[in-house]
Short mmCIF file of N, CA and C in Angstrom, two decimals:
data_model
loop_
_atom_site.label_atom_id
_atom_site.label_comp_id
_atom_site.label_asym_id
_atom_site.label_seq_id
_atom_site.Cartn_x
_atom_site.Cartn_y
_atom_site.Cartn_z
N MET A 72 -10.14 71.05 57.70
CA MET A 72 -9.32 71.95 56.92
C MET A 72 -10.18 73.15 56.50
N SER A 73 -9.63 74.35 56.59
CA SER A 73 -10.38 75.54 56.20
C SER A 73 -10.54 75.59 54.68
N HIS A 74 -11.51 76.35 54.24
CA HIS A 74 -11.73 76.49 52.79
C HIS A 74 -10.52 77.12 52.11
N ILE A 75 -9.89 78.06 52.77
CA ILE A 75 -8.68 78.67 52.21
C ILE A 75 -7.59 77.62 52.07
N ALA A 76 -7.44 76.76 53.07
CA ALA A 76 -6.43 75.70 53.01
C ALA A 76 -6.74 74.71 51.87
N ILE A 77 -8.01 74.43 51.64
CA ILE A 77 -8.39 73.53 50.53
C ILE A 77 -8.02 74.17 49.20
N ILE A 78 -8.32 75.46 49.03
CA ILE A 78 -7.98 76.16 47.79
C ILE A 78 -6.47 76.16 47.59
N GLU A 79 -5.73 76.47 48.64
CA GLU A 79 -4.27 76.49 48.54
C GLU A 79 -3.71 75.10 48.25
N GLN A 80 -4.31 74.07 48.84
CA GLN A 80 -3.86 72.70 48.55
C GLN A 80 -4.12 72.37 47.09
N PHE A 81 -5.30 72.71 46.59
CA PHE A 81 -5.65 72.38 45.21
C PHE A 81 -4.69 73.03 44.22
N TYR A 82 -4.50 74.35 44.35
CA TYR A 82 -3.66 75.06 43.37
C TYR A 82 -2.18 74.82 43.61
N GLY A 83 -1.77 74.57 44.84
CA GLY A 83 -0.39 74.17 45.10
C GLY A 83 -0.10 72.82 44.45
N ALA A 84 -1.06 71.90 44.57
CA ALA A 84 -0.91 70.59 43.94
C ALA A 84 -0.90 70.72 42.42
N PHE A 85 -1.73 71.59 41.88
CA PHE A 85 -1.75 71.81 40.44
C PHE A 85 -0.39 72.34 39.98
N ALA A 86 0.16 73.30 40.71
CA ALA A 86 1.47 73.86 40.36
C ALA A 86 2.55 72.78 40.37
N ASN A 87 2.37 71.78 41.26
CA ASN A 87 3.33 70.66 41.36
C ASN A 87 2.93 69.46 40.52
N LYS A 88 1.88 69.60 39.75
CA LYS A 88 1.37 68.52 38.89
C LYS A 88 1.07 67.25 39.69
N ASP A 89 0.46 67.45 40.85
CA ASP A 89 0.12 66.37 41.76
C ASP A 89 -1.39 66.11 41.68
N LEU A 90 -1.79 65.33 40.67
CA LEU A 90 -3.21 65.07 40.42
C LEU A 90 -3.93 64.44 41.62
N PRO A 91 -3.39 63.41 42.27
CA PRO A 91 -4.12 62.82 43.41
C PRO A 91 -4.43 63.83 44.51
N LYS A 92 -3.51 64.73 44.78
CA LYS A 92 -3.73 65.74 45.82
C LYS A 92 -4.80 66.75 45.37
N MET A 93 -4.84 67.06 44.07
CA MET A 93 -5.90 67.94 43.54
C MET A 93 -7.26 67.27 43.70
N ILE A 94 -7.35 66.04 43.25
CA ILE A 94 -8.61 65.30 43.27
C ILE A 94 -9.12 65.12 44.70
N ASP A 95 -8.20 65.01 45.65
CA ASP A 95 -8.57 64.86 47.05
C ASP A 95 -9.36 66.07 47.56
N CYS A 96 -9.26 67.19 46.89
CA CYS A 96 -9.98 68.41 47.30
C CYS A 96 -11.42 68.42 46.79
N TYR A 97 -11.75 67.53 45.88
CA TYR A 97 -13.07 67.53 45.25
C TYR A 97 -14.05 66.59 45.94
N HIS A 98 -15.27 67.06 46.05
CA HIS A 98 -16.41 66.26 46.50
C HIS A 98 -16.77 65.31 45.34
N PRO A 99 -17.22 64.09 45.62
CA PRO A 99 -17.58 63.16 44.53
C PRO A 99 -18.71 63.67 43.63
N ASP A 100 -19.45 64.67 44.09
CA ASP A 100 -20.53 65.24 43.28
C ASP A 100 -20.14 66.59 42.67
N VAL A 101 -18.84 66.85 42.56
CA VAL A 101 -18.38 68.14 42.06
C VAL A 101 -18.88 68.41 40.64
N GLU A 102 -19.15 69.67 40.38
CA GLU A 102 -19.43 70.15 39.02
C GLU A 102 -18.40 71.21 38.70
N PHE A 103 -17.74 71.06 37.57
CA PHE A 103 -16.77 72.03 37.09
C PHE A 103 -17.33 72.68 35.83
N GLN A 104 -17.04 73.96 35.66
CA GLN A 104 -17.47 74.63 34.44
C GLN A 104 -16.47 75.72 34.08
N ASP A 105 -16.18 75.82 32.77
CA ASP A 105 -15.39 76.93 32.26
C ASP A 105 -15.79 77.20 30.81
N PRO A 106 -15.28 78.29 30.22
CA PRO A 106 -15.69 78.66 28.86
C PRO A 106 -15.27 77.67 27.77
N VAL A 107 -14.25 76.86 28.01
CA VAL A 107 -13.78 75.93 26.98
C VAL A 107 -14.41 74.55 27.14
N PHE A 108 -14.33 73.98 28.33
CA PHE A 108 -14.82 72.62 28.56
C PHE A 108 -16.31 72.55 28.81
N GLY A 109 -16.92 73.67 29.19
CA GLY A 109 -18.33 73.64 29.53
C GLY A 109 -18.52 73.02 30.90
N LEU A 110 -19.64 72.34 31.09
CA LEU A 110 -19.99 71.73 32.37
C LEU A 110 -19.51 70.28 32.40
N LEU A 111 -18.76 69.93 33.46
CA LEU A 111 -18.23 68.58 33.62
C LEU A 111 -18.60 68.01 34.98
N ASP A 112 -18.81 66.69 35.03
CA ASP A 112 -19.04 66.00 36.30
C ASP A 112 -17.68 65.59 36.89
N TYR A 113 -17.72 64.88 38.02
CA TYR A 113 -16.50 64.47 38.74
C TYR A 113 -15.52 63.71 37.83
N GLU A 114 -15.99 62.67 37.18
CA GLU A 114 -15.12 61.83 36.36
C GLU A 114 -14.45 62.63 35.24
N HIS A 115 -15.23 63.45 34.55
CA HIS A 115 -14.69 64.24 33.45
C HIS A 115 -13.78 65.37 33.95
N THR A 116 -14.12 65.92 35.11
CA THR A 116 -13.28 66.98 35.70
C THR A 116 -11.90 66.42 36.06
N CYS A 117 -11.88 65.28 36.73
CA CYS A 117 -10.60 64.66 37.11
C CYS A 117 -9.77 64.33 35.86
N ALA A 118 -10.42 63.80 34.84
CA ALA A 118 -9.72 63.47 33.60
C ALA A 118 -9.21 64.72 32.90
N MET A 119 -9.98 65.81 32.96
CA MET A 119 -9.53 67.06 32.35
C MET A 119 -8.24 67.54 32.98
N TRP A 120 -8.18 67.57 34.33
CA TRP A 120 -6.96 68.02 35.00
C TRP A 120 -5.79 67.09 34.65
N ASP A 121 -6.04 65.79 34.61
CA ASP A 121 -5.01 64.82 34.25
C ASP A 121 -4.49 65.10 32.85
N MET A 122 -5.40 65.33 31.91
CA MET A 122 -5.02 65.61 30.53
C MET A 122 -4.20 66.90 30.44
N LEU A 123 -4.63 67.94 31.14
CA LEU A 123 -3.92 69.22 31.09
C LEU A 123 -2.53 69.11 31.70
N ILE A 124 -2.41 68.37 32.79
CA ILE A 124 -1.10 68.18 33.42
C ILE A 124 -0.17 67.39 32.49
N LYS A 125 -0.68 66.32 31.91
CA LYS A 125 0.16 65.48 31.05
C LYS A 125 0.54 66.19 29.75
N ALA A 126 -0.35 67.03 29.24
CA ALA A 126 -0.07 67.74 27.98
C ALA A 126 0.83 68.95 28.20
N GLY A 127 0.89 69.43 29.42
CA GLY A 127 1.60 70.68 29.69
C GLY A 127 3.02 70.49 30.17
N ALA A 128 3.91 70.09 29.29
CA ALA A 128 5.31 69.89 29.67
C ALA A 128 5.91 71.16 30.28
N ASP A 129 5.54 72.31 29.74
CA ASP A 129 6.08 73.58 30.25
C ASP A 129 5.04 74.35 31.07
N LEU A 130 4.02 73.67 31.56
CA LEU A 130 2.94 74.30 32.31
C LEU A 130 3.44 74.92 33.62
N GLU A 131 3.14 76.20 33.79
CA GLU A 131 3.42 76.91 35.04
C GLU A 131 2.10 77.43 35.59
N ILE A 132 1.87 77.18 36.87
CA ILE A 132 0.64 77.62 37.54
C ILE A 132 1.02 78.53 38.70
N TYR A 133 0.28 79.62 38.84
CA TYR A 133 0.45 80.50 40.00
C TYR A 133 -0.95 80.90 40.48
N PHE A 134 -1.04 81.31 41.73
CA PHE A 134 -2.33 81.74 42.26
C PHE A 134 -2.13 82.75 43.39
N ASP A 135 -3.15 83.58 43.58
CA ASP A 135 -3.14 84.53 44.69
C ASP A 135 -4.57 85.01 44.95
N ASN A 136 -4.69 85.93 45.87
CA ASN A 136 -5.99 86.50 46.24
C ASN A 136 -7.01 85.41 46.61
N VAL A 137 -6.57 84.49 47.45
CA VAL A 137 -7.46 83.42 47.93
C VAL A 137 -8.40 84.01 48.98
N GLN A 138 -9.70 83.77 48.79
CA GLN A 138 -10.70 84.30 49.71
C GLN A 138 -11.74 83.23 50.03
N SER A 139 -12.36 83.37 51.19
CA SER A 139 -13.42 82.45 51.58
C SER A 139 -14.37 83.14 52.54
N GLU A 140 -15.65 82.87 52.33
CA GLU A 140 -16.67 83.35 53.24
C GLU A 140 -17.83 82.37 53.20
N GLY A 141 -18.19 81.85 54.36
CA GLY A 141 -19.26 80.86 54.42
C GLY A 141 -18.87 79.62 53.64
N ASP A 142 -19.77 79.16 52.77
CA ASP A 142 -19.49 77.95 51.99
C ASP A 142 -18.95 78.27 50.59
N LYS A 143 -18.49 79.51 50.41
CA LYS A 143 -17.97 79.93 49.10
C LYS A 143 -16.54 80.42 49.22
N GLY A 144 -15.83 80.33 48.11
CA GLY A 144 -14.47 80.83 48.07
C GLY A 144 -14.11 81.25 46.67
N SER A 145 -12.98 81.91 46.54
CA SER A 145 -12.51 82.31 45.22
C SER A 145 -11.00 82.41 45.23
N VAL A 146 -10.44 82.39 44.03
CA VAL A 146 -8.99 82.52 43.86
C VAL A 146 -8.74 83.06 42.46
N GLU A 147 -7.72 83.85 42.32
CA GLU A 147 -7.26 84.28 41.01
C GLU A 147 -6.03 83.44 40.69
N TRP A 148 -6.05 82.82 39.53
CA TRP A 148 -4.92 81.97 39.19
C TRP A 148 -4.57 82.13 37.72
N GLY A 149 -3.40 81.67 37.39
CA GLY A 149 -2.96 81.79 36.01
C GLY A 149 -2.23 80.54 35.56
N ALA A 150 -2.26 80.33 34.25
CA ALA A 150 -1.56 79.21 33.63
C ALA A 150 -0.75 79.77 32.46
N ILE A 151 0.52 79.41 32.43
CA ILE A 151 1.41 79.78 31.34
C ILE A 151 1.88 78.47 30.72
N TYR A 152 1.66 78.32 29.41
CA TYR A 152 2.00 77.06 28.75
C TYR A 152 2.04 77.27 27.24
N THR A 153 2.55 76.26 26.55
CA THR A 153 2.53 76.25 25.10
C THR A 153 1.31 75.46 24.66
N PHE A 154 0.45 76.08 23.86
CA PHE A 154 -0.75 75.42 23.36
C PHE A 154 -0.31 74.40 22.31
N SER A 155 -0.57 73.12 22.58
CA SER A 155 -0.01 72.03 21.77
C SER A 155 -0.48 72.05 20.32
N LYS A 156 -1.68 72.50 20.06
CA LYS A 156 -2.22 72.47 18.69
C LYS A 156 -1.52 73.46 17.76
N THR A 157 -1.03 74.58 18.32
CA THR A 157 -0.43 75.62 17.47
C THR A 157 1.02 75.94 17.83
N GLY A 158 1.47 75.48 19.00
CA GLY A 158 2.81 75.81 19.45
C GLY A 158 2.94 77.23 19.96
N ARG A 159 1.82 77.91 20.15
CA ARG A 159 1.83 79.30 20.61
C ARG A 159 1.81 79.35 22.14
N LYS A 160 2.50 80.34 22.70
CA LYS A 160 2.54 80.54 24.15
C LYS A 160 1.26 81.20 24.62
N VAL A 161 0.70 80.68 25.70
CA VAL A 161 -0.54 81.19 26.29
C VAL A 161 -0.27 81.57 27.74
N HIS A 162 -0.81 82.71 28.14
CA HIS A 162 -0.80 83.12 29.55
C HIS A 162 -2.24 83.46 29.91
N ASN A 163 -2.94 82.48 30.44
CA ASN A 163 -4.35 82.65 30.75
C ASN A 163 -4.53 83.05 32.21
N ARG A 164 -5.28 84.12 32.43
CA ARG A 164 -5.61 84.59 33.77
C ARG A 164 -7.06 84.22 34.07
N ILE A 165 -7.25 83.55 35.19
CA ILE A 165 -8.55 82.95 35.49
C ILE A 165 -9.01 83.36 36.88
N LYS A 166 -10.32 83.52 37.02
CA LYS A 166 -10.94 83.73 38.34
C LYS A 166 -11.77 82.49 38.61
N ALA A 167 -11.48 81.80 39.70
CA ALA A 167 -12.23 80.61 40.09
C ALA A 167 -13.16 80.96 41.24
N ASN A 168 -14.42 80.58 41.09
CA ASN A 168 -15.40 80.67 42.17
C ASN A 168 -15.72 79.26 42.60
N LEU A 169 -15.64 79.04 43.91
CA LEU A 169 -15.78 77.69 44.46
C LEU A 169 -16.88 77.67 45.51
N GLN A 170 -17.51 76.51 45.60
CA GLN A 170 -18.48 76.27 46.66
C GLN A 170 -18.07 74.97 47.34
N PHE A 171 -18.28 74.91 48.65
CA PHE A 171 -17.83 73.77 49.44
C PHE A 171 -19.00 73.03 50.09
N ALA A 172 -18.82 71.73 50.24
CA ALA A 172 -19.76 70.89 50.99
C ALA A 172 -18.96 69.74 51.59
N ASP A 173 -19.21 69.41 52.81
CA ASP A 173 -18.54 68.30 53.49
C ASP A 173 -17.02 68.42 53.45
N GLY A 174 -16.50 69.64 53.52
CA GLY A 174 -15.07 69.86 53.55
C GLY A 174 -14.36 69.66 52.22
N LYS A 175 -15.13 69.69 51.13
CA LYS A 175 -14.57 69.50 49.79
C LYS A 175 -15.17 70.53 48.82
N ILE A 176 -14.53 70.69 47.67
CA ILE A 176 -15.07 71.57 46.63
C ILE A 176 -16.18 70.83 45.90
N ILE A 177 -17.38 71.38 45.89
CA ILE A 177 -18.51 70.74 45.22
C ILE A 177 -18.89 71.47 43.93
N LYS A 178 -18.49 72.73 43.83
CA LYS A 178 -18.75 73.48 42.60
C LYS A 178 -17.51 74.32 42.31
N HIS A 179 -17.04 74.24 41.07
CA HIS A 179 -15.81 74.94 40.67
C HIS A 179 -16.09 75.58 39.31
N THR A 180 -16.14 76.90 39.29
CA THR A 180 -16.42 77.63 38.06
C THR A 180 -15.24 78.55 37.75
N ASP A 181 -14.59 78.29 36.62
CA ASP A 181 -13.50 79.13 36.15
C ASP A 181 -14.03 80.12 35.13
N GLN A 182 -13.65 81.38 35.29
CA GLN A 182 -14.07 82.43 34.35
C GLN A 182 -12.82 83.09 33.77
N PHE A 183 -12.82 83.24 32.44
CA PHE A 183 -11.75 83.97 31.77
C PHE A 183 -12.26 84.46 30.43
N ASP A 184 -11.50 85.38 29.85
CA ASP A 184 -11.87 85.98 28.58
C ASP A 184 -11.51 85.01 27.46
N LEU A 185 -12.51 84.32 26.94
CA LEU A 185 -12.27 83.30 25.91
C LEU A 185 -11.70 83.91 24.63
N TRP A 186 -12.17 85.09 24.26
CA TRP A 186 -11.65 85.72 23.05
C TRP A 186 -10.16 86.04 23.22
N ARG A 187 -9.78 86.52 24.38
CA ARG A 187 -8.35 86.79 24.67
C ARG A 187 -7.55 85.49 24.57
N TRP A 188 -8.10 84.41 25.15
CA TRP A 188 -7.42 83.12 25.10
C TRP A 188 -7.26 82.64 23.65
N THR A 189 -8.31 82.76 22.83
CA THR A 189 -8.22 82.30 21.44
C THR A 189 -7.19 83.10 20.66
N GLN A 190 -7.03 84.37 20.99
CA GLN A 190 -6.01 85.18 20.32
C GLN A 190 -4.61 84.67 20.64
N MET A 191 -4.38 84.31 21.92
CA MET A 191 -3.07 83.77 22.29
C MET A 191 -2.86 82.39 21.69
N ALA A 192 -3.88 81.54 21.78
CA ALA A 192 -3.74 80.14 21.35
C ALA A 192 -3.73 79.98 19.83
N PHE A 193 -4.51 80.80 19.12
CA PHE A 193 -4.67 80.62 17.67
C PHE A 193 -4.14 81.79 16.83
N GLY A 194 -3.66 82.84 17.49
CA GLY A 194 -3.10 83.97 16.75
C GLY A 194 -4.16 84.73 15.97
N PRO A 195 -3.84 85.13 14.72
CA PRO A 195 -4.77 85.94 13.92
C PRO A 195 -6.15 85.29 13.72
N ILE A 196 -6.19 83.98 13.58
CA ILE A 196 -7.49 83.30 13.43
C ILE A 196 -8.32 83.50 14.69
N GLY A 197 -7.69 83.40 15.84
CA GLY A 197 -8.39 83.62 17.11
C GLY A 197 -8.88 85.05 17.24
N PHE A 198 -8.09 86.00 16.74
CA PHE A 198 -8.49 87.40 16.81
C PHE A 198 -9.72 87.64 15.94
N VAL A 199 -9.71 87.08 14.75
CA VAL A 199 -10.80 87.32 13.80
C VAL A 199 -12.04 86.50 14.14
N MET A 200 -11.84 85.23 14.51
CA MET A 200 -12.97 84.31 14.68
C MET A 200 -13.27 83.93 16.14
N GLY A 201 -12.33 84.15 17.05
CA GLY A 201 -12.45 83.63 18.41
C GLY A 201 -13.65 84.10 19.20
N TRP A 202 -14.20 85.22 18.84
CA TRP A 202 -15.36 85.76 19.58
C TRP A 202 -16.68 85.21 19.06
N THR A 203 -16.68 84.53 17.90
CA THR A 203 -17.94 84.11 17.28
C THR A 203 -18.52 82.87 17.94
N PRO A 204 -19.83 82.77 18.02
CA PRO A 204 -20.47 81.57 18.55
C PRO A 204 -20.05 80.32 17.78
N PHE A 205 -19.87 80.43 16.46
CA PHE A 205 -19.46 79.29 15.65
C PHE A 205 -18.10 78.76 16.10
N PHE A 206 -17.13 79.65 16.27
CA PHE A 206 -15.79 79.24 16.69
C PHE A 206 -15.83 78.63 18.09
N LYS A 207 -16.55 79.28 19.00
CA LYS A 207 -16.66 78.77 20.36
C LYS A 207 -17.27 77.38 20.38
N SER A 208 -18.29 77.16 19.58
CA SER A 208 -18.95 75.86 19.50
C SER A 208 -18.01 74.79 18.96
N LYS A 209 -17.29 75.14 17.89
CA LYS A 209 -16.32 74.20 17.31
C LYS A 209 -15.21 73.88 18.30
N LEU A 210 -14.72 74.89 18.99
CA LEU A 210 -13.66 74.71 19.98
C LEU A 210 -14.12 73.77 21.09
N ARG A 211 -15.31 74.03 21.63
CA ARG A 211 -15.83 73.19 22.72
C ARG A 211 -16.02 71.74 22.25
N ALA A 212 -16.53 71.55 21.03
CA ALA A 212 -16.72 70.19 20.50
C ALA A 212 -15.37 69.48 20.36
N GLN A 213 -14.35 70.19 19.87
CA GLN A 213 -13.03 69.59 19.70
C GLN A 213 -12.41 69.24 21.05
N VAL A 214 -12.55 70.13 22.02
CA VAL A 214 -12.00 69.89 23.35
C VAL A 214 -12.70 68.69 23.99
N ARG A 215 -14.00 68.60 23.82
CA ARG A 215 -14.75 67.44 24.36
C ARG A 215 -14.28 66.13 23.73
N ARG A 216 -14.09 66.14 22.41
CA ARG A 216 -13.57 64.94 21.73
C ARG A 216 -12.20 64.56 22.26
N SER A 217 -11.35 65.55 22.46
CA SER A 217 -10.01 65.30 22.99
C SER A 217 -10.08 64.71 24.39
N LEU A 218 -10.97 65.24 25.22
CA LEU A 218 -11.11 64.73 26.58
C LEU A 218 -11.62 63.29 26.58
N LEU A 219 -12.63 63.01 25.78
CA LEU A 219 -13.17 61.64 25.72
C LEU A 219 -12.13 60.66 25.17
N SER A 220 -11.37 61.08 24.19
CA SER A 220 -10.30 60.25 23.64
C SER A 220 -9.23 59.99 24.70
N PHE A 221 -8.86 61.01 25.44
CA PHE A 221 -7.88 60.87 26.52
C PHE A 221 -8.39 59.89 27.57
N MET A 222 -9.66 60.01 27.94
CA MET A 222 -10.24 59.13 28.95
C MET A 222 -10.22 57.68 28.47
N LYS A 223 -10.55 57.47 27.21
CA LYS A 223 -10.58 56.11 26.65
C LYS A 223 -9.17 55.49 26.67
N LYS A 224 -8.17 56.27 26.30
CA LYS A 224 -6.78 55.78 26.26
C LYS A 224 -6.21 55.53 27.65
N ASN A 225 -6.74 56.22 28.65
CA ASN A 225 -6.16 56.15 29.99
C ASN A 225 -7.03 55.41 30.99
N GLN A 226 -7.95 54.57 30.50
CA GLN A 226 -8.78 53.79 31.40
C GLN A 226 -7.91 52.80 32.16
N ALA A 227 -8.33 52.52 33.38
CA ALA A 227 -7.60 51.55 34.20
C ALA A 227 -7.98 50.13 33.80
#
């Protein structure tokens, strides 16, 4: 399968909330990183997508500008959803940079404007505090706790 086909399969599956098909695109040694979750290994990455899919009753995913060259690829994608903690609508625009090994995604880095996201998710508090290292640190710690709690509740 081409790298473009892998990217399209991953984000098409995400749009359809098809976790097994998403996970099938990942190498067992995958590393995921973004401004909210930080750096995650395979197990935590898979659980993160599962948590986001299950929490996102109104989650809409779209993607375009899929590119690939050599062992690298990229895609621009977006997520529209209601942030469960505040009930506020979020439209996050993300640029994903991917690296491939053995026909799978081995490195997945999502980049987006965290301050913009905090403004949508938290409103005025996000506008005033969302850019600060303190807020970012607290947010990441809370998200990590939520992920670990989700993983514990959903163990096989």
